Amino acid sequence: MKIENMVEQYGEFVEQIKESSGERVIAAPEKTYGFVAVSPGEGISDVLRDLSVDRIVSGGQTMNPSTEDILAAVDATPAENIYIFPNNKNIILTAEMTAKLTDKKVFVVPTKTVPEGITAIMSFDETAGPQENFDAMRAAMKNVRSGSVTYAVRDTVVSEKKVKKGDMMGIEGSVVRAVEKTAEKAAAKLLAAMVSDSTSFVTIFYGEDVTPQAAEKFQESLQKKYGDRIDMAFTAGGQPVYSYIIAVE
């Protein structure tokens, strides 16, 4: 999408919001801080709720939430200061646009992945000030390495690796670390590239295409390899598209 088209659409949306502002239901502040987070799967949503996230916006790589979706979540959050966690690089701009459409004080923490979002939220200090927390969250999200496993939609060459349609790719950032025929092999190879001597904890969210039995078998194999030095947690994330989302700390 061209930038000028995005600007034009944003302008149109602002006008729509102004016209319908009388219909918006905005929760009055009942507390100092509130959280809004985008989640790609129900299992991940449960984890975010456990971390006291007030409103979950359904989203992800294939169902990007709109500005209106995020604004509705912000409106419904009864807090003076609200932190938004996009948890996807493609949603950050939408979240930033949303922040301009409300009188509430909104901070968009530019989390590009679910692991970054969870790490940022866990660094929150209720006794700290709004800006201090914002700065701490942005610093904390840099302390986690994020990886994911997904399938190739076409034959291609990426990161100097030949990939055939249907292959499973282990990706860290924009780098393809592994290309394998199964999600578990790709995830194992990806994880091997991500861990280091300083790694102490690994969290793995398995997707909707992975059975609990397959996830349990994979977990057992990883614990045999890393169990003596790295704590591991497996959770049913329920996310589409990505068979595994990996956080390394």
Short mmCIF file of C-alpha atoms in Angstrom, two decimals:
data_model
loop_
_atom_site.label_atom_id
_atom_site.label_comp_id
_atom_site.label_asym_id
_atom_site.label_seq_id
_atom_site.Cartn_x
_atom_site.Cartn_y
_atom_site.Cartn_z
CA MET A 1 0.00 0.00 0.00
CA LYS A 2 1.38 3.42 -0.96
CA ILE A 3 2.06 5.91 1.83
CA GLU A 4 -0.26 8.52 0.31
CA ASN A 5 -3.09 5.96 0.29
CA MET A 6 -2.48 5.15 3.96
CA VAL A 7 -2.54 8.85 4.85
CA GLU A 8 -5.77 9.36 2.89
CA GLN A 9 -7.44 6.34 4.53
CA TYR A 10 -6.29 7.50 7.95
CA GLY A 11 -7.78 10.96 7.32
CA GLU A 12 -11.08 9.40 6.31
CA PHE A 13 -11.08 7.23 9.42
CA VAL A 14 -10.42 10.24 11.67
CA GLU A 15 -13.46 11.96 10.18
CA GLN A 16 -15.56 8.83 10.77
CA ILE A 17 -14.45 8.72 14.40
CA LYS A 18 -15.32 12.39 14.86
CA GLU A 19 -18.76 11.88 13.34
CA SER A 20 -19.47 8.86 15.56
CA SER A 21 -17.79 10.18 18.71
CA GLY A 22 -21.17 10.59 20.37
CA GLU A 23 -21.72 6.83 20.07
CA ARG A 24 -18.40 5.84 21.64
CA VAL A 25 -18.54 4.43 25.15
CA ILE A 26 -15.39 5.45 26.97
CA ALA A 27 -14.67 3.89 30.34
CA ALA A 28 -13.93 6.39 33.09
CA PRO A 29 -10.53 5.95 34.78
CA GLU A 30 -10.66 3.66 37.80
CA LYS A 31 -6.91 3.05 38.09
CA THR A 32 -3.60 4.55 37.08
CA TYR A 33 -2.43 1.94 34.57
CA GLY A 34 -4.04 -0.31 31.98
CA PHE A 35 -2.86 -2.67 29.25
CA VAL A 36 -4.14 -3.49 25.76
CA ALA A 37 -2.41 -6.28 23.83
CA VAL A 38 -2.83 -7.90 20.44
CA SER A 39 -2.84 -11.70 20.53
CA PRO A 40 -2.72 -14.25 17.70
CA GLY A 41 -4.17 -17.18 19.68
CA GLU A 42 -6.42 -18.01 22.62
CA GLY A 43 -3.70 -19.74 24.62
CA ILE A 44 -1.48 -16.68 24.31
CA SER A 45 -4.48 -14.53 25.27
CA ASP A 46 -4.82 -16.56 28.49
CA VAL A 47 -1.17 -15.87 29.34
CA LEU A 48 -1.67 -12.15 28.70
CA ARG A 49 -4.75 -12.10 30.93
CA ASP A 50 -2.74 -13.79 33.67
CA LEU A 51 -0.31 -10.86 33.34
CA SER A 52 -3.22 -8.47 34.06
CA VAL A 53 -3.80 -7.27 30.50
CA ASP A 54 -7.17 -5.49 30.53
CA ARG A 55 -8.25 -5.91 26.90
CA ILE A 56 -7.15 -8.44 24.28
CA VAL A 57 -7.43 -7.56 20.60
CA SER A 58 -7.60 -10.57 18.30
CA GLY A 59 -4.93 -10.25 15.67
CA GLY A 60 -1.89 -11.77 14.04
CA GLN A 61 -0.20 -12.18 10.71
CA THR A 62 -3.36 -13.14 8.81
CA MET A 63 -6.03 -11.13 10.64
CA ASN A 64 -4.57 -7.71 11.37
CA PRO A 65 -6.83 -5.69 13.68
CA SER A 66 -8.07 -2.33 12.50
CA THR A 67 -7.52 1.03 14.15
CA GLU A 68 -11.16 0.87 15.20
CA ASP A 69 -10.62 -2.51 16.92
CA ILE A 70 -7.71 -1.19 18.97
CA LEU A 71 -9.49 2.08 19.73
CA ALA A 72 -12.50 0.17 21.09
CA ALA A 73 -10.14 -1.73 23.43
CA VAL A 74 -8.52 1.52 24.58
CA ASP A 75 -11.94 3.11 25.14
CA ALA A 76 -13.01 0.12 27.26
CA THR A 77 -9.91 0.19 29.46
CA PRO A 78 -10.67 2.13 32.68
CA ALA A 79 -7.23 3.63 33.24
CA GLU A 80 -5.49 7.01 33.11
CA ASN A 81 -2.41 5.64 31.35
CA ILE A 82 -2.73 2.85 28.81
CA TYR A 83 0.05 0.80 27.25
CA ILE A 84 -0.59 -0.88 23.91
CA PHE A 85 1.44 -3.94 22.91
CA PRO A 86 1.04 -4.62 19.14
CA ASN A 87 3.14 -7.83 19.30
CA ASN A 88 3.51 -7.75 15.51
CA LYS A 89 5.60 -5.38 13.40
CA ASN A 90 2.69 -4.91 10.98
CA ILE A 91 0.39 -3.62 13.73
CA ILE A 92 2.69 -0.98 15.29
CA LEU A 93 1.64 1.79 12.88
CA THR A 94 -2.05 1.00 13.43
CA ALA A 95 -1.53 1.22 17.19
CA GLU A 96 0.30 4.53 16.86
CA MET A 97 -2.58 5.92 14.78
CA THR A 98 -4.99 4.79 17.48
CA ALA A 99 -3.09 6.73 20.13
CA LYS A 100 -3.90 9.95 18.28
CA LEU A 101 -7.63 9.30 18.36
CA THR A 102 -8.18 9.33 22.12
CA ASP A 103 -7.84 11.85 24.93
CA LYS A 104 -6.43 9.14 27.17
CA LYS A 105 -2.69 9.05 27.69
CA VAL A 106 -1.56 6.15 25.49
CA PHE A 107 1.90 4.65 25.16
CA VAL A 108 2.58 2.31 22.24
CA VAL A 109 5.31 -0.13 23.25
CA PRO A 110 6.73 -1.18 19.84
CA THR A 111 6.74 -4.93 20.42
CA LYS A 112 7.21 -6.86 17.19
CA THR A 113 6.58 -10.32 18.65
CA VAL A 114 4.59 -12.00 21.41
CA PRO A 115 7.76 -12.81 23.42
CA GLU A 116 8.76 -9.14 23.32
CA GLY A 117 5.29 -8.16 24.54
CA ILE A 118 5.30 -10.62 27.43
CA THR A 119 8.80 -9.59 28.50
CA ALA A 120 7.87 -5.91 28.37
CA ILE A 121 4.72 -6.42 30.45
CA MET A 122 6.63 -8.41 33.05
CA SER A 123 9.01 -5.48 33.55
CA PHE A 124 6.14 -3.19 34.60
CA ASP A 125 6.53 -1.54 38.01
CA GLU A 126 3.33 -0.16 39.52
CA THR A 127 5.31 2.20 41.75
CA ALA A 128 7.09 3.82 38.80
CA GLY A 129 5.83 6.74 36.72
CA PRO A 130 4.20 6.39 33.28
CA GLN A 131 7.24 7.50 31.25
CA GLU A 132 9.63 5.54 33.48
CA ASN A 133 7.62 2.38 32.87
CA PHE A 134 7.48 3.06 29.14
CA ASP A 135 11.25 3.42 28.97
CA ALA A 136 11.77 0.29 31.08
CA MET A 137 9.44 -1.75 28.87
CA ARG A 138 11.21 -0.70 25.70
CA ALA A 139 14.53 -1.65 27.27
CA ALA A 140 13.24 -4.99 28.58
CA MET A 141 11.87 -6.15 25.23
CA LYS A 142 15.39 -6.10 23.85
CA ASN A 143 16.45 -8.79 26.34
CA VAL A 144 14.49 -11.59 24.66
CA ARG A 145 15.20 -13.34 21.38
CA SER A 146 12.13 -14.28 19.35
CA GLY A 147 11.76 -17.03 16.78
CA SER A 148 8.92 -18.68 14.89
CA VAL A 149 8.25 -21.65 12.66
CA THR A 150 5.94 -21.34 9.68
CA TYR A 151 5.42 -22.87 6.24
CA ALA A 152 6.62 -21.58 2.88
CA VAL A 153 3.83 -20.50 0.53
CA ARG A 154 5.99 -20.78 -2.60
CA ASP A 155 9.36 -21.91 -3.91
CA THR A 156 11.98 -19.28 -3.17
CA VAL A 157 15.50 -18.53 -1.98
CA VAL A 158 15.78 -16.67 1.32
CA SER A 159 18.77 -16.10 3.60
CA GLU A 160 20.81 -18.00 0.99
CA LYS A 161 18.64 -21.08 1.55
CA LYS A 162 16.54 -22.83 -1.08
CA VAL A 163 12.97 -23.21 0.08
CA LYS A 164 10.23 -25.26 -1.55
CA LYS A 165 6.51 -24.63 -1.11
CA GLY A 166 5.33 -26.41 2.03
CA ASP A 167 8.76 -26.50 3.69
CA MET A 168 8.86 -25.47 7.34
CA MET A 169 11.05 -22.45 8.07
CA GLY A 170 12.60 -21.47 11.39
CA ILE A 171 12.85 -17.69 11.45
CA GLU A 172 14.51 -15.28 13.85
CA GLY A 173 13.75 -11.67 12.99
CA SER A 174 14.18 -11.46 9.23
CA VAL A 175 16.69 -14.32 9.07
CA VAL A 176 15.72 -17.87 8.12
CA ARG A 177 17.76 -20.08 10.44
CA ALA A 178 16.36 -23.43 9.32
CA VAL A 179 14.50 -25.09 6.45
CA GLU A 180 13.14 -28.54 7.19
CA LYS A 181 10.30 -30.87 6.21
CA THR A 182 8.71 -30.90 9.66
CA ALA A 183 7.89 -28.12 12.11
CA GLU A 184 9.68 -29.89 14.95
CA LYS A 185 12.94 -30.27 13.03
CA ALA A 186 12.80 -26.62 11.99
CA ALA A 187 12.06 -25.53 15.56
CA ALA A 188 14.88 -27.65 16.99
CA LYS A 189 17.39 -26.22 14.53
CA LEU A 190 16.11 -22.69 15.12
CA LEU A 191 16.38 -23.07 18.88
CA ALA A 192 19.93 -24.40 18.57
CA ALA A 193 20.84 -21.22 16.69
CA MET A 194 19.18 -18.99 19.28
CA VAL A 195 20.45 -20.36 22.61
CA SER A 196 23.79 -19.36 24.07
CA ASP A 197 25.81 -19.99 27.22
CA SER A 198 23.86 -17.21 28.92
CA THR A 199 20.42 -18.64 28.08
CA SER A 200 18.48 -19.55 31.22
CA PHE A 201 14.86 -19.83 30.09
CA VAL A 202 12.97 -20.86 26.94
CA THR A 203 9.24 -20.53 26.37
CA ILE A 204 7.57 -22.25 23.42
CA PHE A 205 3.99 -21.63 22.28
CA TYR A 206 2.70 -24.31 19.94
CA GLY A 207 0.11 -23.44 17.32
CA GLU A 208 -3.31 -24.70 16.36
CA ASP A 209 -1.82 -27.09 13.78
CA VAL A 210 0.27 -28.92 16.43
CA THR A 211 -1.38 -31.69 18.43
CA PRO A 212 -0.76 -31.89 22.20
CA GLN A 213 0.84 -35.29 21.62
CA ALA A 214 3.29 -33.90 19.07
CA ALA A 215 4.09 -30.97 21.34
CA GLU A 216 4.69 -33.27 24.31
CA LYS A 217 7.02 -35.48 22.29
CA PHE A 218 8.91 -32.44 21.05
CA GLN A 219 9.17 -31.05 24.57
CA GLU A 220 10.63 -34.31 25.82
CA SER A 221 13.30 -34.29 23.12
CA LEU A 222 14.29 -30.71 23.95
CA GLN A 223 14.40 -31.38 27.68
CA LYS A 224 16.78 -34.27 27.06
CA LYS A 225 19.07 -31.91 25.19
CA TYR A 226 18.79 -28.75 27.30
CA GLY A 227 17.05 -29.77 30.52
CA ASP A 228 20.15 -29.79 32.72
CA ARG A 229 20.96 -26.12 32.04
CA ILE A 230 17.86 -24.40 30.63
CA ASP A 231 14.37 -24.18 32.13
CA MET A 232 11.66 -24.76 29.52
CA ALA A 233 7.95 -24.04 29.37
CA PHE A 234 5.57 -25.34 26.68
CA THR A 235 2.17 -23.69 26.25
CA ALA A 236 -0.69 -24.25 23.82
CA GLY A 237 -0.72 -20.85 22.12
CA GLY A 238 -3.48 -21.67 19.65
CA GLN A 239 -2.02 -19.30 17.05
CA PRO A 240 -2.61 -19.88 13.31
CA VAL A 241 0.15 -19.78 10.66
CA TYR A 242 3.00 -20.31 13.14
CA SER A 243 3.49 -23.87 14.37
CA TYR A 244 5.84 -22.65 17.07
CA ILE A 245 6.67 -19.28 18.62
CA ILE A 246 9.88 -19.36 20.65
CA ALA A 247 11.18 -16.99 23.32
CA VAL A 248 14.78 -17.28 24.51
CA GLU A 249 15.96 -15.39 27.58
#
